PDB file of C-alpha atoms in Angstrom:
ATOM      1  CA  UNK A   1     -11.718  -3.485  26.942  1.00  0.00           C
ATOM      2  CA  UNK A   2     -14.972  -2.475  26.154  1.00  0.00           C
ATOM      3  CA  UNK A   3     -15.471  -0.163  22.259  1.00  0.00           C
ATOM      4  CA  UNK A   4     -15.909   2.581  24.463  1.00  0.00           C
ATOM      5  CA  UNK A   5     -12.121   2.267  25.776  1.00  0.00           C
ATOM      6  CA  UNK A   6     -10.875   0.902  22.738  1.00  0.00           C
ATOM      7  CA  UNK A   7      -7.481   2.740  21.619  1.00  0.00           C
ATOM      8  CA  UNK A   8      -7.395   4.532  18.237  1.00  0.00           C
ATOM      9  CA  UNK A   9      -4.368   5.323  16.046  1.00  0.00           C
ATOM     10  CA  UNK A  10      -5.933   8.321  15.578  1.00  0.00           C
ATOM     11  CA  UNK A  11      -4.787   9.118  19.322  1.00  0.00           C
ATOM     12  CA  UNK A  12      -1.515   7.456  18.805  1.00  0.00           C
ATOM     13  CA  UNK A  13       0.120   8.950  16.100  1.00  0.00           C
ATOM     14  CA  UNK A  14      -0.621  12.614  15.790  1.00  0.00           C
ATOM     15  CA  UNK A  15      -3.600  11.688  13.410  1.00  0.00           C
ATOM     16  CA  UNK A  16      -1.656  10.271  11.319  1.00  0.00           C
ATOM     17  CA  UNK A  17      -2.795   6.800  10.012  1.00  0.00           C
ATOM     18  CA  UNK A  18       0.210   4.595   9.957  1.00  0.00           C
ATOM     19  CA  UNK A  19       0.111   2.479   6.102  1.00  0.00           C
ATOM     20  CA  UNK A  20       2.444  -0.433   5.148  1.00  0.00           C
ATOM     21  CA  UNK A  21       2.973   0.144   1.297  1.00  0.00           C
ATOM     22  CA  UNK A  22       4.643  -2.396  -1.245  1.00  0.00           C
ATOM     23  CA  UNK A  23       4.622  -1.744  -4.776  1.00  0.00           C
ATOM     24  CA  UNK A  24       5.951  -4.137  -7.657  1.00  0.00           C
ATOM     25  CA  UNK A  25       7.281  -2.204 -11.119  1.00  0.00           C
ATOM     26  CA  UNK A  26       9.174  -3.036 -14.235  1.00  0.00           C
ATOM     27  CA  UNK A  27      11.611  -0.401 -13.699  1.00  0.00           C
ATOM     28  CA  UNK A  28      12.758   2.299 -12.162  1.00  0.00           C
ATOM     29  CA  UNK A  29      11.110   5.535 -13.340  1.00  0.00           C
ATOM     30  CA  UNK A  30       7.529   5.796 -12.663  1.00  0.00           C
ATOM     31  CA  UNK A  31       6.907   7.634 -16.025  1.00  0.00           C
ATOM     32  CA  UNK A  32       7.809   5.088 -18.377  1.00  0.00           C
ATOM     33  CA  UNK A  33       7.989   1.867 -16.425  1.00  0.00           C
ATOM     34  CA  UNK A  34       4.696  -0.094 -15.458  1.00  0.00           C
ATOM     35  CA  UNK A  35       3.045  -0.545 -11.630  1.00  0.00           C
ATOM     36  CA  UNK A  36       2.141  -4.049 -11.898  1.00  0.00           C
ATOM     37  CA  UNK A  37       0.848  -4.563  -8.178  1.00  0.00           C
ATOM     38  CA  UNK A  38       0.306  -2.660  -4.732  1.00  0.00           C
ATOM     39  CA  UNK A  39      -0.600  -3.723  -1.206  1.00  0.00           C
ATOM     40  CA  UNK A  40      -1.251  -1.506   1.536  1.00  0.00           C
ATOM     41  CA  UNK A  41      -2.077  -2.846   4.929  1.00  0.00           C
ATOM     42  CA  UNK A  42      -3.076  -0.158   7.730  1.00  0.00           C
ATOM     43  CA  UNK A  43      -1.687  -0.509  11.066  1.00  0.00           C
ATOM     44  CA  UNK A  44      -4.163  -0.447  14.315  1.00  0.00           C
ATOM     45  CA  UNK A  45      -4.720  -1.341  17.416  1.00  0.00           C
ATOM     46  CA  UNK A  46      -6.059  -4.548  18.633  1.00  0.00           C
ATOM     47  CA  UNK A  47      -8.750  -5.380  21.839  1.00  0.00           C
ATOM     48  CA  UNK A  48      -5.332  -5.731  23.985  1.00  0.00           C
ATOM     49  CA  UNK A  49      -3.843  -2.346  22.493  1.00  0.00           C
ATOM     50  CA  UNK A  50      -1.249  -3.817  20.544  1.00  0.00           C
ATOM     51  CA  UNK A  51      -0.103  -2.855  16.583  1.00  0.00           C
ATOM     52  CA  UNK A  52      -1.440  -5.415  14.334  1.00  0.00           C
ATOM     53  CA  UNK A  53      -2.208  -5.010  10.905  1.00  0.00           C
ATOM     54  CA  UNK A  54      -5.332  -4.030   9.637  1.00  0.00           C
ATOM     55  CA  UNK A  55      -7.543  -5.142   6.444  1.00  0.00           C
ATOM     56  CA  UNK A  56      -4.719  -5.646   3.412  1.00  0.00           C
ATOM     57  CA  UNK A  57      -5.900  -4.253   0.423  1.00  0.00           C
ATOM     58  CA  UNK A  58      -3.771  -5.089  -3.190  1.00  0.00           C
ATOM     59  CA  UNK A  59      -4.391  -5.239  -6.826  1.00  0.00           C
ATOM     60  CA  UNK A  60      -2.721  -6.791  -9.938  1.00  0.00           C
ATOM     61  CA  UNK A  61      -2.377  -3.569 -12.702  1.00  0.00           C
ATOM     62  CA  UNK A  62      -2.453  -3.417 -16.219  1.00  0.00           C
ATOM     63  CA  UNK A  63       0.911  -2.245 -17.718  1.00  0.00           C
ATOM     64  CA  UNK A  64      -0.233   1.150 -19.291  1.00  0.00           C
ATOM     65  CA  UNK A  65      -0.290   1.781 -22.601  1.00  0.00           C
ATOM     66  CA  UNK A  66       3.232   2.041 -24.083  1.00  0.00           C
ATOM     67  CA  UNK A  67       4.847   1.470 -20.388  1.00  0.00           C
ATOM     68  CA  UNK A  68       8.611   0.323 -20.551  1.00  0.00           C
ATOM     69  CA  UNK A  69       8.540  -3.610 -19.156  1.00  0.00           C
ATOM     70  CA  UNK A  70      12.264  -4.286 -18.663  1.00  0.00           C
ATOM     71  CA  UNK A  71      12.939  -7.808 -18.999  1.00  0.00           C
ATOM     72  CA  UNK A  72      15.563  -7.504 -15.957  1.00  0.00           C
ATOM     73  CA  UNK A  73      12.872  -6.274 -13.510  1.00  0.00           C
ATOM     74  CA  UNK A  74      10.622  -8.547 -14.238  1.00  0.00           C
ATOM     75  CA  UNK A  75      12.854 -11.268 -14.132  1.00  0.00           C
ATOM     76  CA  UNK A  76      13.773  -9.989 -10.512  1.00  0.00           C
ATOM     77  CA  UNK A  77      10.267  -9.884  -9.186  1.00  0.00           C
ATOM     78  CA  UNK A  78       9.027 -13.213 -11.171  1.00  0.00           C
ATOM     79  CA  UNK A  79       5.966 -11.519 -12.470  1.00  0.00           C
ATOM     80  CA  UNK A  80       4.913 -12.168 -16.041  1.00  0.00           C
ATOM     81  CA  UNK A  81       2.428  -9.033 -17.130  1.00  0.00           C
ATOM     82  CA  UNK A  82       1.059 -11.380 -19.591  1.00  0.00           C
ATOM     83  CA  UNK A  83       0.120 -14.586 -17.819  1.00  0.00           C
ATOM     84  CA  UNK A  84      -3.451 -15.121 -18.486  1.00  0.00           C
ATOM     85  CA  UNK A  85      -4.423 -16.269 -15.100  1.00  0.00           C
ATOM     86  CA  UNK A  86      -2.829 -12.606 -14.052  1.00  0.00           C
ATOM     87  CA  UNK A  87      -4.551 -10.732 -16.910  1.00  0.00           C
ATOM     88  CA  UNK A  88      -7.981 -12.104 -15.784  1.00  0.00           C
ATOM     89  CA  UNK A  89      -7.596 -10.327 -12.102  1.00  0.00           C
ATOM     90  CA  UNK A  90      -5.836  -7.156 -13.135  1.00  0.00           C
ATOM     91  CA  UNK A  91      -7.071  -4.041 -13.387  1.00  0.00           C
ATOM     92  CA  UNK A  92      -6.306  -0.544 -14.663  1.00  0.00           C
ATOM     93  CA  UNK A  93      -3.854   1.070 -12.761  1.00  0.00           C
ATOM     94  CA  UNK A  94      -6.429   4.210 -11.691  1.00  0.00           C
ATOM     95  CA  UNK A  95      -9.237   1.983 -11.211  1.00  0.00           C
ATOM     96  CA  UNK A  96      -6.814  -0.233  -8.623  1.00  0.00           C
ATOM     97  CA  UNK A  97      -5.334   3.040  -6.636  1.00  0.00           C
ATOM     98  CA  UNK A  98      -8.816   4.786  -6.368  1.00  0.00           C
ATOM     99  CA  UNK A  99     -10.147   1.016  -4.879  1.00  0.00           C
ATOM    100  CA  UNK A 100      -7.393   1.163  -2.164  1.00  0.00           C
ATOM    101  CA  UNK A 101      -7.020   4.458  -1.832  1.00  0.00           C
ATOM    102  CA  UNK A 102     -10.796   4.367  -0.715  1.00  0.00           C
ATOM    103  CA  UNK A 103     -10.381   1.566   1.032  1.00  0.00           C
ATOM    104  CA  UNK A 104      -7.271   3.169   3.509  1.00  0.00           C
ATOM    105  CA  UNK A 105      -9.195   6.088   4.151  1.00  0.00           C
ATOM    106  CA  UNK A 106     -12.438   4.385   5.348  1.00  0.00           C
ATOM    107  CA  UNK A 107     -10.037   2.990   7.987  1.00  0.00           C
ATOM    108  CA  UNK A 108      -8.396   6.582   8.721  1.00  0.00           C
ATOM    109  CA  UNK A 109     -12.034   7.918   9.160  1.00  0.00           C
ATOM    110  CA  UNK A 110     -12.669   4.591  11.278  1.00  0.00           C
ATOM    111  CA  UNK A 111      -9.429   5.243  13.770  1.00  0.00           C
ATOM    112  CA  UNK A 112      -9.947   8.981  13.709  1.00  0.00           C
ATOM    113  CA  UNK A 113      -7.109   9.727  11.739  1.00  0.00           C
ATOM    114  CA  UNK A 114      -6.967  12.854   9.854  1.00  0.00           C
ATOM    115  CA  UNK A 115      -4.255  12.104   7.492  1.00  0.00           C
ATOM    116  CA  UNK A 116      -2.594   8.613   5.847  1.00  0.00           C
ATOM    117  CA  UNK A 117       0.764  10.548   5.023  1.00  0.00           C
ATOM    118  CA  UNK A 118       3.835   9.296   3.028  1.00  0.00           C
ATOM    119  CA  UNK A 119       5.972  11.736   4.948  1.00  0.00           C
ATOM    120  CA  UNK A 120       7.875   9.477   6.828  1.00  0.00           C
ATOM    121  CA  UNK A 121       8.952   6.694   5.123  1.00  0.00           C
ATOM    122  CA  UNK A 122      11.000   3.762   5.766  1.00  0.00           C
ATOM    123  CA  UNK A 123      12.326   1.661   2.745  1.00  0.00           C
ATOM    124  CA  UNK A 124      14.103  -1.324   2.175  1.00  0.00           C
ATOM    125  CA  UNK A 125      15.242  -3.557  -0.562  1.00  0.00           C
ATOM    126  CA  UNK A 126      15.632  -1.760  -3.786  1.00  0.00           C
ATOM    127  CA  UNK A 127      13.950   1.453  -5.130  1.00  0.00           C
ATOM    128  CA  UNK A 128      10.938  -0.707  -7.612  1.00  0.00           C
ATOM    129  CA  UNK A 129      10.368  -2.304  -4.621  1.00  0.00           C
ATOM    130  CA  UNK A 130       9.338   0.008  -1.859  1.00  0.00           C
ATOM    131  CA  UNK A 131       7.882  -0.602   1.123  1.00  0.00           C
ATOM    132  CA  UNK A 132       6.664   2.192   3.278  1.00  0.00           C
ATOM    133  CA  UNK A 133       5.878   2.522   6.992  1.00  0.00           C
ATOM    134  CA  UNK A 134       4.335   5.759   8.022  1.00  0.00           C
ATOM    135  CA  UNK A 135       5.011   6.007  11.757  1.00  0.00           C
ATOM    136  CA  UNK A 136       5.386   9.385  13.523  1.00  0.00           C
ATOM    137  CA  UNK A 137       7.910   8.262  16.559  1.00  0.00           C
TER     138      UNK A 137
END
């Protein structure tokens, strides 16, 4: 296939940009309990026209200021907020969600995609740990 011929999401899905999501947290309630990492990986096309994923994208965050860290969360997801080595990568958590947000929508504007929705979602696993698939079937 040459560019010219080259399928887009964009065409696929309604113009809607299909984004793999996964979120880490030390709880349950997004007010009071910390984001401590995100991913997001857009789905596109390959040369051959098949789904594969696009550029990942993640970040390590900074428990906010006074954000509930329950022990039993963390425990679950093995992530220690503290560890230095983690502490020297992590970043705030508007500074991290601005960087990928950024980052997703390049690609939307890149596959001619007019939206990167969370309106359909699939999830699995338990609700800290949520991974999204935006697909329009």
């Amino acid at each position: 296939m040459t560019n010219e011929t080259l399928p887009i999401i964009g065409q696929r899905f309604r113009g809607f940009l299909p984004v793999v999501v996964d979120v880490e947290t030390a709880g349950f309630n997004a007010q009071t309990d910390a984001l401590l990492e995100i991913a997001a990986i857009p789905i596109i096309y390959n040369e051959e026209g098949q789904f594969v994923p696009g550029p990942a994208h993640h970040a390590h965050i900074n428990p906010f200021e006074g954000a509930n860290l329950d022990r039993r969360s963390l425990d679950f997801i093995g992530i220690d907020p503290f560890n230095p080595m983690r502490m020297a990568m992590a970043e705030d958590e508007k500074t991290a969600l601005k960087r990928i947000f950024k980052a997703v929508n390049e690609v939307r504007r890149q596959q001619n995609c007019t939206h990167a929705s969370d309106t359909y979602l699939r999830a699995h696993a338990t609700p800290d740990h949520l991974v999204c698939l935006h697909l329009l079937e």
